Coordinates of C-alpha atoms in Angstrom, one line a residue:
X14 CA 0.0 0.0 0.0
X15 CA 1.2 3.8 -0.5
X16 CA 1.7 6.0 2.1
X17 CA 0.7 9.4 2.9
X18 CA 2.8 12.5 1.5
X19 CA 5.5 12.6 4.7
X20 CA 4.3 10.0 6.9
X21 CA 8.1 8.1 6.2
X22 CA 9.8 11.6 7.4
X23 CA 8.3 11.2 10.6
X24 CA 10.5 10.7 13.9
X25 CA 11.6 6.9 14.6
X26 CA 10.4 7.6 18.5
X27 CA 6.9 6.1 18.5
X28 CA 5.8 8.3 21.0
X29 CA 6.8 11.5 19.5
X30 CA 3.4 13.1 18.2
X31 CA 2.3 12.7 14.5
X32 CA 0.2 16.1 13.2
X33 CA -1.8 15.4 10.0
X34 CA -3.4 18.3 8.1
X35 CA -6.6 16.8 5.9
X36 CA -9.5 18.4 4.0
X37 CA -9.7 20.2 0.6
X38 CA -6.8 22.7 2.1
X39 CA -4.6 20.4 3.6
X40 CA -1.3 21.3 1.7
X41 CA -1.2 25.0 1.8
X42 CA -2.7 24.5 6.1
X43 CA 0.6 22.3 6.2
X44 CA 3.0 24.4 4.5
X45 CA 1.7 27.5 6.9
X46 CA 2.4 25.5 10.2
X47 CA 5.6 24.4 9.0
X48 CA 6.2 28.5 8.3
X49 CA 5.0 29.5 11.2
X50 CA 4.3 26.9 14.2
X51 CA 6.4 24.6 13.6
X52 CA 9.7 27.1 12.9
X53 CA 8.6 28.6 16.7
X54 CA 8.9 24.9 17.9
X55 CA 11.3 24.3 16.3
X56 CA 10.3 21.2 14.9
X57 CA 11.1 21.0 11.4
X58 CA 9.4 17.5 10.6
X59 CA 6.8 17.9 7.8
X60 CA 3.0 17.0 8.7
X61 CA 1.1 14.2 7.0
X62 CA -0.9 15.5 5.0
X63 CA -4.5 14.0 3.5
X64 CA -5.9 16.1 0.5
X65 CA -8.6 15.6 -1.6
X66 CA -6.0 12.9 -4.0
X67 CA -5.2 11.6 -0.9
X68 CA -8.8 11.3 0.2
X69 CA -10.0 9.7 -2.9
X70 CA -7.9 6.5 -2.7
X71 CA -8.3 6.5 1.4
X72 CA -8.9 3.0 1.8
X73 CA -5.6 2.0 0.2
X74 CA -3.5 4.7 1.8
X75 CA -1.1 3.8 4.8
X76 CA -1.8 6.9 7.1
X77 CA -0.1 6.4 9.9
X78 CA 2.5 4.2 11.1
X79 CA 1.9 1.2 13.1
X80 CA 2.3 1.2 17.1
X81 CA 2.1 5.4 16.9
X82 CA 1.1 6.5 20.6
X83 CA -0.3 9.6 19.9
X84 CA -2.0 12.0 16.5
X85 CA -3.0 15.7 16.3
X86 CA -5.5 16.3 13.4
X87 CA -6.3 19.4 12.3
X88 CA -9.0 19.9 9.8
X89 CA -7.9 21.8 6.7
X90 CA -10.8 23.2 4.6
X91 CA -14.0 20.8 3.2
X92 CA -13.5 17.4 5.1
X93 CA -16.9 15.2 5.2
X94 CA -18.1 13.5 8.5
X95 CA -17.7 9.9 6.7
X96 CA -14.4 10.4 5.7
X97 CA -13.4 11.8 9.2
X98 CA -15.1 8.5 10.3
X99 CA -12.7 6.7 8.0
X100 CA -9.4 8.2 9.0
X101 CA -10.6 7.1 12.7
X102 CA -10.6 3.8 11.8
X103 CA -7.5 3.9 10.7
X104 CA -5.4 5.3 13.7
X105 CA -7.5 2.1 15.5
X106 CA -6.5 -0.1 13.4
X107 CA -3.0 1.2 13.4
X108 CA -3.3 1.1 17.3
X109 CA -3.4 4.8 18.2
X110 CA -3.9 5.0 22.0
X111 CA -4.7 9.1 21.7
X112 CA -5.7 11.4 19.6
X113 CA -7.0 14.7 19.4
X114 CA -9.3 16.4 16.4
X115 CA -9.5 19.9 15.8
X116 CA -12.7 20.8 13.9
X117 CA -12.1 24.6 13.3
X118 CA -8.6 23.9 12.4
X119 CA -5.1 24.8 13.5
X120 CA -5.7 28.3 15.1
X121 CA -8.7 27.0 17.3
X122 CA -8.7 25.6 20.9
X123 CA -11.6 24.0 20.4
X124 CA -10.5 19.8 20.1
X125 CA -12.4 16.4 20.8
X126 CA -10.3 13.8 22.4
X127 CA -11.0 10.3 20.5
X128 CA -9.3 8.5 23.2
X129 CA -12.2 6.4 24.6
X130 CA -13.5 6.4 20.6
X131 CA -10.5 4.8 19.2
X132 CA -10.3 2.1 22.1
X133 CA -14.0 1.4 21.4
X134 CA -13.2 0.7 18.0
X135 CA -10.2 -1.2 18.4
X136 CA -12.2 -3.5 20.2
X137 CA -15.3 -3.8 17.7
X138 CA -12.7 -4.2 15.0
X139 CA -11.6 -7.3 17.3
X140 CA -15.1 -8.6 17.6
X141 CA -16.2 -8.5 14.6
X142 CA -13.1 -10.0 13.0
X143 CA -12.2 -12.8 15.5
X144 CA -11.2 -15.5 13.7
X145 CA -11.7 -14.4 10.1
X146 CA -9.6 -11.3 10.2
X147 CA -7.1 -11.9 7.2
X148 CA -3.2 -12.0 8.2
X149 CA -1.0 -9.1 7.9
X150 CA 1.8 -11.2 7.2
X151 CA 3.0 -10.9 3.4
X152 CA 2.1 -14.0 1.5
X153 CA 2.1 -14.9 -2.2
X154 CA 1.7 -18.0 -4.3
X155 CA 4.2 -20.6 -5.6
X156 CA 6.1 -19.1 -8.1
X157 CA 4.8 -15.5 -8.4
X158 CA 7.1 -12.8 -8.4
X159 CA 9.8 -15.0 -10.4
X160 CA 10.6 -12.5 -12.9
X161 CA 11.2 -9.8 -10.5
X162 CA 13.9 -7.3 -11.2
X163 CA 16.0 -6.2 -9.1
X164 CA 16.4 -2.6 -8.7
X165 CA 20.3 -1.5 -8.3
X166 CA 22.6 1.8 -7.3
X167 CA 25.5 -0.1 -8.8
X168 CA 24.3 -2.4 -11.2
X169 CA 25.0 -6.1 -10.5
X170 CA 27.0 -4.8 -7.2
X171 CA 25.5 -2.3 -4.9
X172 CA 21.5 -3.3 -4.6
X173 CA 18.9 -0.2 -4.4
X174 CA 17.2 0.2 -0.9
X175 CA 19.6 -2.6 0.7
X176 CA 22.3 -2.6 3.4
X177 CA 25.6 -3.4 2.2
X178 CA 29.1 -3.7 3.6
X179 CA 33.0 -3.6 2.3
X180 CA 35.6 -4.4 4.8
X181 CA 38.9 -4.6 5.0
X182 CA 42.4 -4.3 6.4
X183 CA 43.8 -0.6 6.9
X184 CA 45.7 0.1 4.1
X185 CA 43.5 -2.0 1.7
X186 CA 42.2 1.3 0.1
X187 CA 38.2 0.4 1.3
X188 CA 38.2 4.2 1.9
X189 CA 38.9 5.0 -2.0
X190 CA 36.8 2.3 -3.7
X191 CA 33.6 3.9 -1.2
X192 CA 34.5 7.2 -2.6
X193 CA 34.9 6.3 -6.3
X194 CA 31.2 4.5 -6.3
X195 CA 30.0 7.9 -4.7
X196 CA 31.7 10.0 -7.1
X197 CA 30.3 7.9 -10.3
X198 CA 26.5 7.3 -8.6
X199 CA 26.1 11.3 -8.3
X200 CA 27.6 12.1 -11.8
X201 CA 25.7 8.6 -13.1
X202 CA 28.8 7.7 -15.0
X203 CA 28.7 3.6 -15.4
X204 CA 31.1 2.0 -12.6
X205 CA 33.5 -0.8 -14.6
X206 CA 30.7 -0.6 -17.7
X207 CA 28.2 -0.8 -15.1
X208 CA 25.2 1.2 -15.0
X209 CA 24.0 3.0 -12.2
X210 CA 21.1 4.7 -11.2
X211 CA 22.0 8.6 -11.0
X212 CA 21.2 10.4 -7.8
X213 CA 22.5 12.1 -4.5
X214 CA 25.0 10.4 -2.5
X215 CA 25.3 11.6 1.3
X216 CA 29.1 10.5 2.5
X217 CA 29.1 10.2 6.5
X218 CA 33.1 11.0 6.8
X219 CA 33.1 9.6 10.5
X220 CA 37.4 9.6 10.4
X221 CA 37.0 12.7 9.8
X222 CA 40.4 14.6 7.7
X223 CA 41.2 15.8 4.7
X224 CA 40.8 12.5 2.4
X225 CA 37.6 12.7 1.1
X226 CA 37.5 15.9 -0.6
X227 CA 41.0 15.2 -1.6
X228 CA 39.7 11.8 -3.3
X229 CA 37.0 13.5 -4.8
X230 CA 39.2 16.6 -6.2
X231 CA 41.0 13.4 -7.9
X232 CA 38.2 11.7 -8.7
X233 CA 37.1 15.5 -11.0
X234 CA 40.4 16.2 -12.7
X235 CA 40.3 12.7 -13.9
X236 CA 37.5 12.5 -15.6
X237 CA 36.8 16.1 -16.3
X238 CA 33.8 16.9 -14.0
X239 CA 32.2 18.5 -11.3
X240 CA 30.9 16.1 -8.4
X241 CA 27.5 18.2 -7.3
X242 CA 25.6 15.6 -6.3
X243 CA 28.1 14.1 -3.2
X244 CA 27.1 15.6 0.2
X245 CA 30.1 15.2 3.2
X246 CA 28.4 14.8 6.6
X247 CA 31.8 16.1 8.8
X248 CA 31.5 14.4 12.1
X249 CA 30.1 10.8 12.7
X250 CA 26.5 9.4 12.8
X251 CA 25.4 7.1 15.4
X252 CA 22.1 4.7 13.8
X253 CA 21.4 3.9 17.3
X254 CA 20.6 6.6 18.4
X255 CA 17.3 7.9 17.4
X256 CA 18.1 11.6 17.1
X257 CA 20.7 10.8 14.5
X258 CA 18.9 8.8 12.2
X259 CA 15.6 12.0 12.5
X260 CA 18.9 14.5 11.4
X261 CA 20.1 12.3 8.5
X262 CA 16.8 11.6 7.4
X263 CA 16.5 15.2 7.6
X264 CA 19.8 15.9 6.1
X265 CA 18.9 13.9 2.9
X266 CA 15.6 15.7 2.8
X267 CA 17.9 18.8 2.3
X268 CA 20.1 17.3 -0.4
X269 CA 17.1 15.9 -2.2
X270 CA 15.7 19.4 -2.5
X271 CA 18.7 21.1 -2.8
X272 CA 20.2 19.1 -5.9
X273 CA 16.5 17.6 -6.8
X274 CA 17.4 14.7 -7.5
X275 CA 16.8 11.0 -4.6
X276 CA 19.2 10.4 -2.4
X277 CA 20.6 6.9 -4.1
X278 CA 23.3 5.9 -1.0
X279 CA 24.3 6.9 2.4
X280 CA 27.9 6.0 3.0
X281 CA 29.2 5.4 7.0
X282 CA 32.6 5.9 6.9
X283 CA 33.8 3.5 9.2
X284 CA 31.5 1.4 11.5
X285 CA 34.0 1.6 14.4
X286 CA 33.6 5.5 14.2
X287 CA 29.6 5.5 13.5
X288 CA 29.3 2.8 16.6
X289 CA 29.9 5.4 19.5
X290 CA 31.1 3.8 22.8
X291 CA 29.3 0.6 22.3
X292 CA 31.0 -2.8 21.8
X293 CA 30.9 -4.2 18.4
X294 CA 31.6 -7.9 19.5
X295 CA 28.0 -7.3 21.6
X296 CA 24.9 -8.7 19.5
X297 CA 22.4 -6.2 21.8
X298 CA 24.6 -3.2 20.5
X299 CA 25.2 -4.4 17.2
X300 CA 21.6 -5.1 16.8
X301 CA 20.6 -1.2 17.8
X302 CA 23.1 -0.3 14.8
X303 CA 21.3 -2.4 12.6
X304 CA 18.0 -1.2 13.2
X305 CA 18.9 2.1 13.1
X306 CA 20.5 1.7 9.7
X307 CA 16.9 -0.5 8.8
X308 CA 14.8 2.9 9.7
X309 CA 17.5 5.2 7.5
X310 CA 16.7 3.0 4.5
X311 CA 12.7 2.9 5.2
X312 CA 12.4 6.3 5.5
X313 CA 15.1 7.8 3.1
X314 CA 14.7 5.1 0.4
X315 CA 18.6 5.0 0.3
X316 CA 21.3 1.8 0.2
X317 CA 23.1 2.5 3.1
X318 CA 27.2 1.5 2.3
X319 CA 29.1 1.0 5.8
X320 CA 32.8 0.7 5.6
X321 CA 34.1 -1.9 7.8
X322 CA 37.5 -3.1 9.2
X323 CA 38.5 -6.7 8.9
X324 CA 39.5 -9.0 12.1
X325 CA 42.8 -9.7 13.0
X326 CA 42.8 -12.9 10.7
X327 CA 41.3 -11.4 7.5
X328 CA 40.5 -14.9 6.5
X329 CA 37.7 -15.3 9.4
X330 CA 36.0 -11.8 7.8
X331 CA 35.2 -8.6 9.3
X332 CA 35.3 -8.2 13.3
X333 CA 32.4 -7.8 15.1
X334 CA 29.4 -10.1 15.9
X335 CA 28.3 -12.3 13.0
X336 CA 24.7 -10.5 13.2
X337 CA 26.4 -7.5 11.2
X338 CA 26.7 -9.8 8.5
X339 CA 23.6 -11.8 8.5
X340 CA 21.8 -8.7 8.4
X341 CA 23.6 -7.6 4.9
X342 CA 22.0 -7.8 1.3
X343 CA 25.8 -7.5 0.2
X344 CA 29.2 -7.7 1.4
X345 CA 32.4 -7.7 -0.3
X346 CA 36.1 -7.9 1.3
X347 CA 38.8 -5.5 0.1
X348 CA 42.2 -6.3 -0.2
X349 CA 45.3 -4.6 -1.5
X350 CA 46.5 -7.1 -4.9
X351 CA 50.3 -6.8 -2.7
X352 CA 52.2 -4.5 -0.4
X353 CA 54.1 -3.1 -3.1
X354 CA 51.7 -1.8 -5.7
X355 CA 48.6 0.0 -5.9
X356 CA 45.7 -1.8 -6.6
X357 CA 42.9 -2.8 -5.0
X358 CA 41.1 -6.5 -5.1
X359 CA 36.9 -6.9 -4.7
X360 CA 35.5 -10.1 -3.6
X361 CA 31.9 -10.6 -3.2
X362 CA 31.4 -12.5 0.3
X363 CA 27.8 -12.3 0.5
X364 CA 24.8 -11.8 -2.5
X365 CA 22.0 -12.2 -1.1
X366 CA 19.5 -12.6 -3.8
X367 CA 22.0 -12.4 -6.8
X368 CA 24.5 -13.9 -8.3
X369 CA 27.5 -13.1 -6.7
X370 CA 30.3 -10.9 -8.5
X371 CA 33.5 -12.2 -9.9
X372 CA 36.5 -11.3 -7.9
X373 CA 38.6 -8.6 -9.9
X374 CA 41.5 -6.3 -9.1
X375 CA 41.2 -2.9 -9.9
X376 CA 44.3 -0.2 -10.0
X377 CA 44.6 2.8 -8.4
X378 CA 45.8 6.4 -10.5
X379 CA 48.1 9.0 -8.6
X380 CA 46.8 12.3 -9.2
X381 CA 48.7 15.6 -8.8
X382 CA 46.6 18.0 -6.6
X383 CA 48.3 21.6 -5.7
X384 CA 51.9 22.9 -3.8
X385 CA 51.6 23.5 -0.3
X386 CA 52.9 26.8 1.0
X387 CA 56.1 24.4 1.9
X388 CA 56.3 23.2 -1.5
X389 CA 55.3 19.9 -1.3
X390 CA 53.5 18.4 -4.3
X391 CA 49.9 16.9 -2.5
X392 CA 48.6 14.1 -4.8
X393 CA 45.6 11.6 -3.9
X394 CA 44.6 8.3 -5.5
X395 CA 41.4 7.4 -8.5
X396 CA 40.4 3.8 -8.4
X397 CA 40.2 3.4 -12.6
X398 CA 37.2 1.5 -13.2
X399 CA 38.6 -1.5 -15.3
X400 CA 38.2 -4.9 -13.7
X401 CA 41.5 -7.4 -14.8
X402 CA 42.1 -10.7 -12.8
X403 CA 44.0 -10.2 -9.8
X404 CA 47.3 -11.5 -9.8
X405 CA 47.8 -14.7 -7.8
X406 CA 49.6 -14.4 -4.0
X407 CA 50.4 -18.2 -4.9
X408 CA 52.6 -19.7 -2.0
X409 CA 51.4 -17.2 0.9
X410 CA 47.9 -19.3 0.2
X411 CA 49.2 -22.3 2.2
X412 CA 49.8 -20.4 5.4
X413 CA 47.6 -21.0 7.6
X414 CA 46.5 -18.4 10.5
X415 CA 47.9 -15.5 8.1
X416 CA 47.4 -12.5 8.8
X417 CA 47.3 -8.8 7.4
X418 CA 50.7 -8.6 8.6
X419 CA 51.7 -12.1 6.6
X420 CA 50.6 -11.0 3.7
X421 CA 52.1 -7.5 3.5
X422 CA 55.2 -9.0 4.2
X423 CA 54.9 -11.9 1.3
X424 CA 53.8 -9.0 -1.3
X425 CA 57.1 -7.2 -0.5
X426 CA 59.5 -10.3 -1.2
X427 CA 57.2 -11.0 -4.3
X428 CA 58.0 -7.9 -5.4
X429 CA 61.7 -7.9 -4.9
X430 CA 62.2 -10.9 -6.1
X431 CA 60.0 -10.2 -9.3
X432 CA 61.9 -7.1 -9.9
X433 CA 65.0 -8.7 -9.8
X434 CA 65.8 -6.7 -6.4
X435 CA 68.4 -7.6 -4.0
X436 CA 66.2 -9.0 -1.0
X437 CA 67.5 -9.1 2.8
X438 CA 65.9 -8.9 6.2
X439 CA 67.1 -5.3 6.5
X440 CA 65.5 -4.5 3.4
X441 CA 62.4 -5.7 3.7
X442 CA 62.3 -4.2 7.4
X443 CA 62.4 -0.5 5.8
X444 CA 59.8 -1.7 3.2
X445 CA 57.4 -2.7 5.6
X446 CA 58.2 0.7 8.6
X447 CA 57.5 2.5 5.1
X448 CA 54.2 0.7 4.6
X449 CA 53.0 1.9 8.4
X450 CA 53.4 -1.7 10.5
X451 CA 55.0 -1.7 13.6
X452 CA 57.9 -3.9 13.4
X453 CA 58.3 -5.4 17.1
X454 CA 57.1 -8.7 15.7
X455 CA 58.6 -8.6 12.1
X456 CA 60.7 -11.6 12.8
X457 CA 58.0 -13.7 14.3
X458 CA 56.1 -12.6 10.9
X459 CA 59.2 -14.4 9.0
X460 CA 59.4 -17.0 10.7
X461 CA 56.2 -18.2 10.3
X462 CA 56.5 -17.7 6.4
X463 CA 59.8 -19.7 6.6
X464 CA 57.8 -23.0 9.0
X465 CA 54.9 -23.1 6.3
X466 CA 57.3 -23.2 3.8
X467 CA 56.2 -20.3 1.9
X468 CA 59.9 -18.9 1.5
X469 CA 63.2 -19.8 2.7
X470 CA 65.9 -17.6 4.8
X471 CA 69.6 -17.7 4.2
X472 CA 71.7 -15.5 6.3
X473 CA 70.2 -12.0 5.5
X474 CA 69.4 -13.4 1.9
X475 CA 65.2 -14.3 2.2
X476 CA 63.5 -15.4 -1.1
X477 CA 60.3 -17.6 -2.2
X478 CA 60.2 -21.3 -2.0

């Protein structure tokens, strides 16, 4: 069933009041309290309104959300006693414990209380019904709804109105390939020949920095155009907490008006940052994230993209409790191809109602950006959006227990030794401080490469088996 104009923008809180305007004037009474009451309240949520469209196709119209405590209605202009009737019914039936009607409108006192009214009816509804009321539970029939289609941001990759995930190790460049899907959703240029669907794109930049707008200042002199369609949210979002999700929701409904065109994804960049003091290992706390994520779809319409860190062994997937994941309609693990170059890997761990995608490597570009006033050349990084096979990590496959660490390490002696570089301990040290690891466990790290019998040491000399 549809819903009302701006019954999804109302507040997640079920007992925050819900003000509908209906009759024949019901848009233009709406659009004055907004002007005037509402901007005194400062409450800057849109009423439901029921006009005379609205009216006419009442009896499959979703007024009011389900388990909604409380309803102000105000009557806007020509509104007939059996259609005031009818929208009682239906704050019953959607279990409305109070509401209040104002007959003369919103600049009257005068009010009936249908408290007692909509309790009666609840329980008529009950009685009558019994054991013939029809289920509310969605039901269809064998096979229909085979053919459906599936609607999709990134086509074949990032499903419309779903909840997806990439994860990765630090360093994998996650970061960049979230940024490049933004850039090429708001511009609607296809991703790797892939269409997607062109719209807004609000980026939650919960690590704060500089990156971003560097990434996307790449991203323009690439390919030759202006990204006006990708919004940076500067400090990090919590979904659990209810008074987040009300200001993104209300955030998008600024975007959307601003650049007129839907807000396609909503990026949280990274769950750690978006998770606030709770503990991401907790099912209780990662279940409130969830949900809150849940309502920013429902009522924005948006995919919403979290960018996740990977576990200590990146082989067991991304930390966290497992209800994270079971909750996704997509996830993919990133990875960098190896330590010593700069490209990126996607594999598809999870599809939920697709086929999953093929895993591909994908480069990166360095871009020049400006001088600082020190006059050091600042440059940032463009995934290019060709998918080629990634190139095997051959032995470091039969370690077990590997870590991030492992295979940073393995990328830099399969570089040396492809490049026909001299390769010691104390050169591969430096590669590694130069990657960012800490190096008070760098020869445990070899050692364990040597004992699997992914590469042998000689002296200083170290080398592939």
């Amino acid at each position: 069933m549809k819903s009302a104009p701006n019954l999804k923008k109302q507040p997640y809180d079920k007992m925050t009041e819900v003000i509908i305007f209906a009759g024949s004037d019901a848009w233009a009474h709406a659009k004055q309290w907004q002007e005037q009451e509402g901007r005194l309240a400062g409450d800057n949520v849109p009423p439901v309104v029921l006009a005379e469209d609205q009216i006419a196709e009442l009896g499959d119209l979703i007024i009011i959300d389900d388990g909604r405590y409380c309803v102000r209605l105000y009557r806007a202009g020509n509104l007939k006693p059996p259609v005031i009737n009818a929208i009682a019914r239906k704050l019953a039936a959607a279990g409305v414990t109070d509401a209040n009607y104002y007959p003369d409108g919103m600049h009257s006192h005068k009010r009936e209380n249908w408290r007692e009214y909509l309790e009666r009816e609840r329980g008529k509804k009950q009685e009558e019904k019994g054991h013939q009321r029809k289920t509310t539970l969605p039901m269809s029939v064998g096979s229909t709804g085979y053919d459906t289609q599936l609607d999709y941001v990134v086509k074949g990759i990032i499903p419309a109105s779903s909840l997806c995930s990439i994860y990765g190790a630090s360093g994998s460049y996650k970061s960049f390939l979230a940024g490049s899907w933004a850039c090429h959703v708001s511009t609607g240029r296809q991703w790797g020949g892939r269409r997607v669907a062109h719209g807004a794109v609000l980026y939650v930049v919960g690590e704060g920095g500089i990156g971003v707008p560097r990434r996307v200042k790449a991203w323009e002199v690439v390919h030759g155009e202006q990204v006006k369609n990708l919004y940076l949210v500067n400090r990090p979002i919590f979904p659990a907490v209810p008074l987040d999700v009300d200001e993104l929701v209300i955030a998008a409904s600024q975007v959307e008006r601003e650049t007129g065109k839907p807000v396609r994804m909503i990026i949280l960049d990274t769950l750690a940052r978006c998770f606030g003091g709770n503990d991401e290992n907790d099912s209780r706390d990662m279940g409130a994230f969830i949900r809150g994520c849940d309502e920013l779809k429902r009522r924005t319409g948006a995919t919403v993209l979290v960018v996740h860190h990977s576990g200590k062994d990146e082989t067991k997937g991304a930390r966290g409790s497992s209800a994270f994941r079971a909750s996704l309609d997509a996830e993919y693990r990133i990875s960098r191809e190896d330590a010593g170059s700069e490209a990126l890997v996607i594999s598809c761990t999870k599809m939920k109602d697709a086929e999953e995608l093929k895993e591909a490597a994908y480069d990166l570009r360095v871009v020049e950006l400006f001088t600082d006033a020190d006059g050091e050349l600042i440059t940032s990084l463009v995934v290019v959006d060709e998918p080629r096979p990634p190139v095997e990590l051959e032995r470091i496959e039969e370690a077990g227990n590997k870590t991030e660490n492992h295979t940073a390490l393995w990328g830099c002696i399969r570089s040396r030794t492809q490049n026909g570089d001299k390769c010691t301990i104390p050169l591969l040290r430096d590669d590694m401080k130069k990657l960012g690891y800490e190096m008070k466990n760098f020869s445990r790290w070899l050692r364990k490469l040597e004992k699997d019998g992914v590469i042998y040491i000689d002296g200083d000399d170290v080398g592939p088996l």
